[in-house]
Amino acid sequence: MCRPTHFTVSYEINPWMHPTVPTDTDLAVAQWQELHDTYVRLGHRIELIDPVEGLPDMVYAANGGLVSDGVMYTAKFTYPQRMPEGPAYAQWFTDHGYRVHTATETNEGEGDILTVGDYVLAGTGFRTSTASHTELQEVIGKPVITLRLVDPRFYHLDTALMVLSDTEIAYYPEAFSEGSRRVLERLFPDAIVATEADAVVLGLNGVSDGRHVIHNPRATDLAAALSERGFEPIGIDTSELLKGGGGAKCCTLEIRA
Ligand code: ARG
């Protein structure tokens, strides 16, 4: 995770960002702290990367890369404003003894690349390139399934699809192309299908440890569906970070041993 010390909205690279709307960095830090402390309370170990001045989106650690079986596949950002984050995250992993594979193709890490058991779901359409999906598959040796995003509000896969366990997901079908919807229906016939009301508050941008699911408390239909399936939904308000277009999952890069 990366503390949002320098968080603000000073440019616009997704439809959620409005540089004219003021941001409250102290509130962003407080909300992020609550998310951090919740993970700790649930028994998870958190590693922190130092925030870099001038990189206001660095709080969205999910975009910093992808870790699979201890190997880190670096991010290569789409927009120049975020490009320096790629090497910053790669350096952290190098310094901490991980094998780092430097991506040659454009990708935004776990923002678009989500692990579900032995498979990887990979988004494309707005940020991450399909060439990176192929590159990633060669690096990690897991099947990488391409999913096409079609609604600019859901510009990263993790804004439209949440992994709940090694076999379960929740998603918002309208965010995907026709063919990709059919792929998801085929692979996950029992998935939780999110309501539009929950999707448009980025309710799917949550984090599950297989039991607890941390999500936007405004996603009430999702919380009910999760409880019904035996998960424990935990609402954490990250409204300030939503001004940059992200929620709990965006702030969390999962380190898979
Ligand atoms: N402002 C950031 C961007 O547009 C938000 C990134 C959100 N991260 C995520 N994993 N969806 O790049």
Short mmCIF file of C-alpha atoms and ligand atoms in Angstrom, two decimals:
data_model
loop_
_atom_site.label_atom_id
_atom_site.label_comp_id
_atom_site.label_asym_id
_atom_site.label_seq_id
_atom_site.Cartn_x
_atom_site.Cartn_y
_atom_site.Cartn_z
CA MET A 1 0.00 0.00 0.00
CA CYS A 2 1.06 3.60 -0.50
CA ARG A 3 -0.07 6.33 1.89
CA PRO A 4 -1.86 9.11 -0.05
CA THR A 5 0.42 11.83 1.33
CA HIS A 6 0.51 13.58 -2.06
CA PHE A 7 -2.99 12.64 -3.20
CA THR A 8 -4.96 15.18 -5.22
CA VAL A 9 -6.71 15.33 -8.58
CA SER A 10 -4.56 17.54 -10.79
CA TYR A 11 -5.18 15.89 -14.17
CA GLU A 12 -7.97 13.94 -15.79
CA ILE A 13 -7.35 10.45 -17.18
CA ASN A 14 -10.65 8.79 -16.31
CA PRO A 15 -14.26 10.05 -16.11
CA TRP A 16 -14.22 10.12 -12.28
CA MET A 17 -11.47 12.74 -12.12
CA HIS A 18 -12.41 16.44 -12.07
CA PRO A 19 -9.44 18.69 -11.28
CA THR A 20 -11.82 21.58 -10.52
CA VAL A 21 -13.43 19.67 -7.63
CA PRO A 22 -11.35 20.22 -4.46
CA THR A 23 -9.80 17.23 -2.70
CA ASP A 24 -9.04 16.86 0.98
CA THR A 25 -5.70 15.10 1.33
CA ASP A 26 -6.02 14.74 5.13
CA LEU A 27 -9.36 13.01 4.70
CA ALA A 28 -7.89 10.75 2.01
CA VAL A 29 -5.09 9.80 4.41
CA ALA A 30 -7.57 9.13 7.24
CA GLN A 31 -9.76 6.92 5.03
CA TRP A 32 -6.72 5.07 3.70
CA GLN A 33 -5.52 4.56 7.30
CA GLU A 34 -8.85 2.99 8.18
CA LEU A 35 -8.48 0.60 5.25
CA HIS A 36 -4.92 -0.22 6.30
CA ASP A 37 -5.89 -0.78 9.93
CA THR A 38 -8.78 -3.02 8.90
CA TYR A 39 -6.41 -5.30 6.99
CA VAL A 40 -4.11 -5.44 10.00
CA ARG A 41 -7.03 -6.21 12.32
CA LEU A 42 -8.01 -9.10 10.03
CA GLY A 43 -4.51 -10.52 10.34
CA HIS A 44 -3.03 -9.46 7.00
CA ARG A 45 0.54 -8.27 6.66
CA ILE A 46 0.99 -4.90 5.00
CA GLU A 47 4.10 -3.63 3.23
CA LEU A 48 4.38 0.09 2.53
CA ILE A 49 6.04 1.87 -0.36
CA ASP A 50 7.13 5.49 0.13
CA PRO A 51 4.86 7.97 -1.65
CA VAL A 52 6.62 10.16 -4.21
CA GLU A 53 5.86 13.85 -4.46
CA GLY A 54 4.33 14.79 -7.80
CA LEU A 55 2.72 11.36 -8.26
CA PRO A 56 -0.78 11.97 -6.83
CA ASP A 57 -2.15 8.63 -8.11
CA MET A 58 0.55 6.53 -6.46
CA VAL A 59 -1.92 5.63 -3.67
CA TYR A 60 -3.53 3.26 -6.20
CA ALA A 61 -0.94 0.57 -5.51
CA ALA A 62 -2.86 -2.11 -7.42
CA ASN A 63 -1.62 -0.48 -10.61
CA GLY A 64 2.02 -0.89 -9.56
CA GLY A 65 2.41 -4.39 -10.98
CA LEU A 66 1.32 -8.00 -10.60
CA VAL A 67 2.86 -10.62 -8.34
CA SER A 68 2.44 -14.31 -9.14
CA ASP A 69 4.36 -17.11 -7.38
CA GLY A 70 6.82 -14.54 -6.05
CA VAL A 71 7.56 -13.08 -9.50
CA MET A 72 6.73 -9.43 -10.10
CA TYR A 73 5.58 -8.34 -13.57
CA THR A 74 6.07 -4.60 -13.75
CA ALA A 75 3.48 -2.03 -14.76
CA LYS A 76 3.98 0.09 -17.86
CA PHE A 77 1.48 2.91 -17.58
CA THR A 78 -0.70 4.23 -20.39
CA TYR A 79 -0.58 7.94 -19.52
CA PRO A 80 2.61 9.99 -19.07
CA GLN A 81 1.36 11.42 -15.75
CA ARG A 82 1.64 7.98 -14.13
CA MET A 83 4.60 6.50 -16.02
CA PRO A 84 7.20 7.16 -13.27
CA GLU A 85 5.18 4.98 -10.89
CA GLY A 86 6.19 1.85 -12.85
CA PRO A 87 9.92 2.03 -11.99
CA ALA A 88 9.13 3.17 -8.41
CA TYR A 89 7.09 0.03 -7.71
CA ALA A 90 9.59 -2.19 -9.58
CA GLN A 91 12.39 -0.81 -7.41
CA TRP A 92 10.50 -1.65 -4.23
CA PHE A 93 10.15 -5.27 -5.32
CA THR A 94 13.80 -5.49 -6.39
CA ASP A 95 14.87 -4.06 -3.02
CA HIS A 96 12.73 -6.64 -1.23
CA GLY A 97 14.26 -9.61 -3.03
CA TYR A 98 11.60 -10.41 -5.61
CA ARG A 99 12.38 -11.56 -9.13
CA VAL A 100 11.21 -8.68 -11.29
CA HIS A 101 10.21 -9.12 -14.91
CA THR A 102 10.18 -5.78 -16.71
CA ALA A 103 7.16 -5.55 -18.99
CA THR A 104 7.71 -4.32 -22.53
CA GLU A 105 3.96 -4.00 -23.18
CA THR A 106 1.55 -1.45 -21.72
CA ASN A 107 -0.26 -2.72 -18.62
CA GLU A 108 -1.54 -1.29 -15.34
CA GLY A 109 -0.86 -4.19 -13.01
CA GLU A 110 -3.63 -5.51 -10.82
CA GLY A 111 -5.91 -2.72 -11.97
CA ASP A 112 -6.45 -4.87 -15.06
CA ILE A 113 -4.95 -8.23 -14.09
CA LEU A 114 -6.85 -10.27 -11.52
CA THR A 115 -5.88 -13.71 -10.27
CA VAL A 116 -8.66 -16.27 -9.72
CA GLY A 117 -7.16 -19.54 -8.54
CA ASP A 118 -4.89 -20.87 -11.28
CA TYR A 119 -6.25 -18.46 -13.88
CA VAL A 120 -5.75 -14.81 -14.58
CA LEU A 121 -8.45 -12.50 -15.89
CA ALA A 122 -7.03 -9.56 -17.82
CA GLY A 123 -8.87 -6.46 -18.92
CA THR A 124 -8.25 -4.43 -22.05
CA GLY A 125 -9.99 -1.64 -23.92
CA PHE A 126 -8.87 1.46 -22.04
CA ARG A 127 -5.44 0.88 -20.47
CA THR A 128 -3.81 -2.55 -20.57
CA SER A 129 -2.90 -3.89 -24.02
CA THR A 130 -3.70 -7.40 -25.25
CA ALA A 131 0.01 -7.71 -26.13
CA SER A 132 0.73 -7.52 -22.40
CA HIS A 133 -1.73 -10.36 -21.76
CA THR A 134 0.36 -12.58 -24.04
CA GLU A 135 3.58 -11.36 -22.47
CA LEU A 136 2.25 -12.01 -18.97
CA GLN A 137 1.17 -15.56 -19.80
CA GLU A 138 4.72 -16.36 -20.89
CA VAL A 139 6.11 -14.87 -17.67
CA ILE A 140 3.82 -16.56 -15.15
CA GLY A 141 2.74 -19.72 -16.96
CA LYS A 142 -0.91 -19.32 -16.03
CA PRO A 143 -3.76 -19.04 -18.55
CA VAL A 144 -4.53 -15.37 -19.13
CA ILE A 145 -8.09 -14.73 -20.25
CA THR A 146 -8.68 -11.48 -22.11
CA LEU A 147 -11.82 -9.52 -21.22
CA ARG A 148 -12.81 -6.41 -23.15
CA LEU A 149 -14.10 -3.39 -21.22
CA VAL A 150 -16.47 -1.09 -23.10
CA ASP A 151 -17.73 1.56 -20.63
CA PRO A 152 -15.21 4.35 -19.83
CA ARG A 153 -16.48 4.60 -16.23
CA PHE A 154 -15.13 1.07 -15.77
CA TYR A 155 -11.73 1.71 -17.33
CA HIS A 156 -9.87 -0.93 -15.28
CA LEU A 157 -11.01 -4.52 -14.80
CA ASP A 158 -10.99 -4.09 -11.01
CA THR A 159 -13.71 -1.43 -11.30
CA ALA A 160 -16.12 -3.94 -12.88
CA LEU A 161 -15.13 -7.31 -11.42
CA MET A 162 -14.19 -8.45 -7.94
CA VAL A 163 -12.53 -11.75 -7.14
CA LEU A 164 -14.09 -13.38 -4.06
CA SER A 165 -12.22 -16.68 -3.82
CA ASP A 166 -10.29 -19.11 -6.03
CA THR A 167 -13.55 -19.96 -7.82
CA GLU A 168 -15.97 -17.10 -7.20
CA ILE A 169 -16.34 -13.59 -8.59
CA ALA A 170 -18.82 -10.71 -8.66
CA TYR A 171 -19.11 -8.52 -11.76
CA TYR A 172 -21.14 -5.96 -13.66
CA PRO A 173 -21.91 -7.45 -17.10
CA GLU A 174 -22.70 -4.13 -18.84
CA ALA A 175 -19.07 -3.07 -18.44
CA PHE A 176 -17.97 -5.85 -20.82
CA SER A 177 -18.24 -6.56 -24.52
CA GLU A 178 -20.81 -9.13 -25.65
CA GLY A 179 -18.19 -11.85 -26.18
CA SER A 180 -16.49 -11.19 -22.86
CA ARG A 181 -19.83 -11.44 -21.06
CA ARG A 182 -20.33 -14.85 -22.59
CA VAL A 183 -16.86 -15.89 -21.43
CA LEU A 184 -17.69 -14.80 -17.87
CA GLU A 185 -21.05 -16.58 -17.93
CA ARG A 186 -19.34 -19.74 -19.14
CA LEU A 187 -16.51 -19.65 -16.57
CA PHE A 188 -18.53 -18.37 -13.62
CA PRO A 189 -22.17 -19.41 -14.00
CA ASP A 190 -22.75 -18.83 -10.27
CA ALA A 191 -21.13 -15.39 -10.10
CA ILE A 192 -22.75 -12.56 -8.19
CA VAL A 193 -24.13 -10.18 -10.81
CA ALA A 194 -23.84 -6.66 -9.44
CA THR A 195 -26.59 -4.09 -9.76
CA GLU A 196 -25.98 -0.87 -11.67
CA ALA A 197 -26.43 1.13 -8.45
CA ASP A 198 -23.55 -0.75 -6.83
CA ALA A 199 -21.35 -0.68 -9.94
CA VAL A 200 -21.59 3.11 -10.39
CA VAL A 201 -20.20 3.75 -6.89
CA LEU A 202 -17.32 1.37 -7.75
CA GLY A 203 -18.79 -1.16 -5.32
CA LEU A 204 -16.93 -3.91 -7.16
CA ASN A 205 -13.57 -2.33 -6.38
CA GLY A 206 -13.26 -4.41 -3.23
CA VAL A 207 -10.86 -6.88 -1.71
CA SER A 208 -11.71 -10.38 -0.53
CA ASP A 209 -9.47 -12.66 1.51
CA GLY A 210 -11.85 -15.52 0.80
CA ARG A 211 -13.92 -14.77 3.89
CA HIS A 212 -14.02 -11.02 4.58
CA VAL A 213 -14.84 -8.65 1.73
CA ILE A 214 -13.84 -5.02 2.09
CA HIS A 215 -15.92 -2.76 -0.12
CA ASN A 216 -17.62 0.60 -0.51
CA PRO A 217 -20.40 0.74 2.14
CA ARG A 218 -22.67 2.38 -0.46
CA ALA A 219 -22.79 -0.93 -2.36
CA THR A 220 -25.68 -2.28 -0.30
CA ASP A 221 -27.06 -4.86 -2.77
CA LEU A 222 -23.60 -6.35 -3.05
CA ALA A 223 -23.23 -6.52 0.73
CA ALA A 224 -26.53 -8.43 0.96
CA ALA A 225 -25.53 -10.84 -1.82
CA LEU A 226 -22.17 -11.46 -0.12
CA SER A 227 -23.76 -12.18 3.26
CA GLU A 228 -26.16 -14.59 1.63
CA ARG A 229 -23.18 -16.55 0.31
CA GLY A 230 -21.44 -16.71 3.65
CA PHE A 231 -18.93 -13.90 3.19
CA GLU A 232 -18.52 -11.17 5.76
CA PRO A 233 -18.89 -7.80 4.02
CA ILE A 234 -16.98 -4.95 5.67
CA GLY A 235 -17.83 -1.46 4.44
CA ILE A 236 -14.91 0.98 4.46
CA ASP A 237 -15.59 4.50 3.24
CA THR A 238 -12.92 5.64 0.77
CA SER A 239 -15.05 8.39 -0.79
CA GLU A 240 -12.15 10.85 -1.07
CA LEU A 241 -10.13 8.38 -3.09
CA LEU A 242 -13.14 7.83 -5.35
CA LYS A 243 -12.48 11.33 -6.69
CA GLY A 244 -9.43 9.85 -8.41
CA GLY A 245 -11.47 6.92 -9.69
CA GLY A 246 -10.50 4.27 -7.20
CA GLY A 247 -11.60 2.36 -4.12
CA ALA A 248 -10.22 -0.24 -1.72
CA LYS A 249 -8.92 -2.63 -4.37
CA CYS A 250 -7.12 0.14 -6.27
CA CYS A 251 -5.24 0.94 -3.05
CA THR A 252 -4.14 -2.66 -2.60
CA LEU A 253 -1.51 -4.61 -4.52
CA GLU A 254 -1.71 -8.22 -3.40
CA ILE A 255 1.65 -9.88 -2.88
CA ARG A 256 1.25 -13.53 -3.76
CA ALA A 257 4.07 -15.57 -2.29
N1 ARG B 1 -6.56 8.04 -11.16
C1 ARG B 1 -6.11 6.71 -11.37
C2 ARG B 1 -6.07 6.40 -12.85
O1 ARG B 1 -6.94 6.82 -13.55
C3 ARG B 1 -7.00 5.74 -10.65
C4 ARG B 1 -6.50 4.33 -10.68
C5 ARG B 1 -7.41 3.39 -9.98
N2 ARG B 1 -6.83 2.11 -9.82
C6 ARG B 1 -7.39 0.95 -10.11
N3 ARG B 1 -6.78 -0.13 -9.80
N4 ARG B 1 -8.55 0.88 -10.75
O2 ARG B 1 -5.17 5.74 -13.34
#
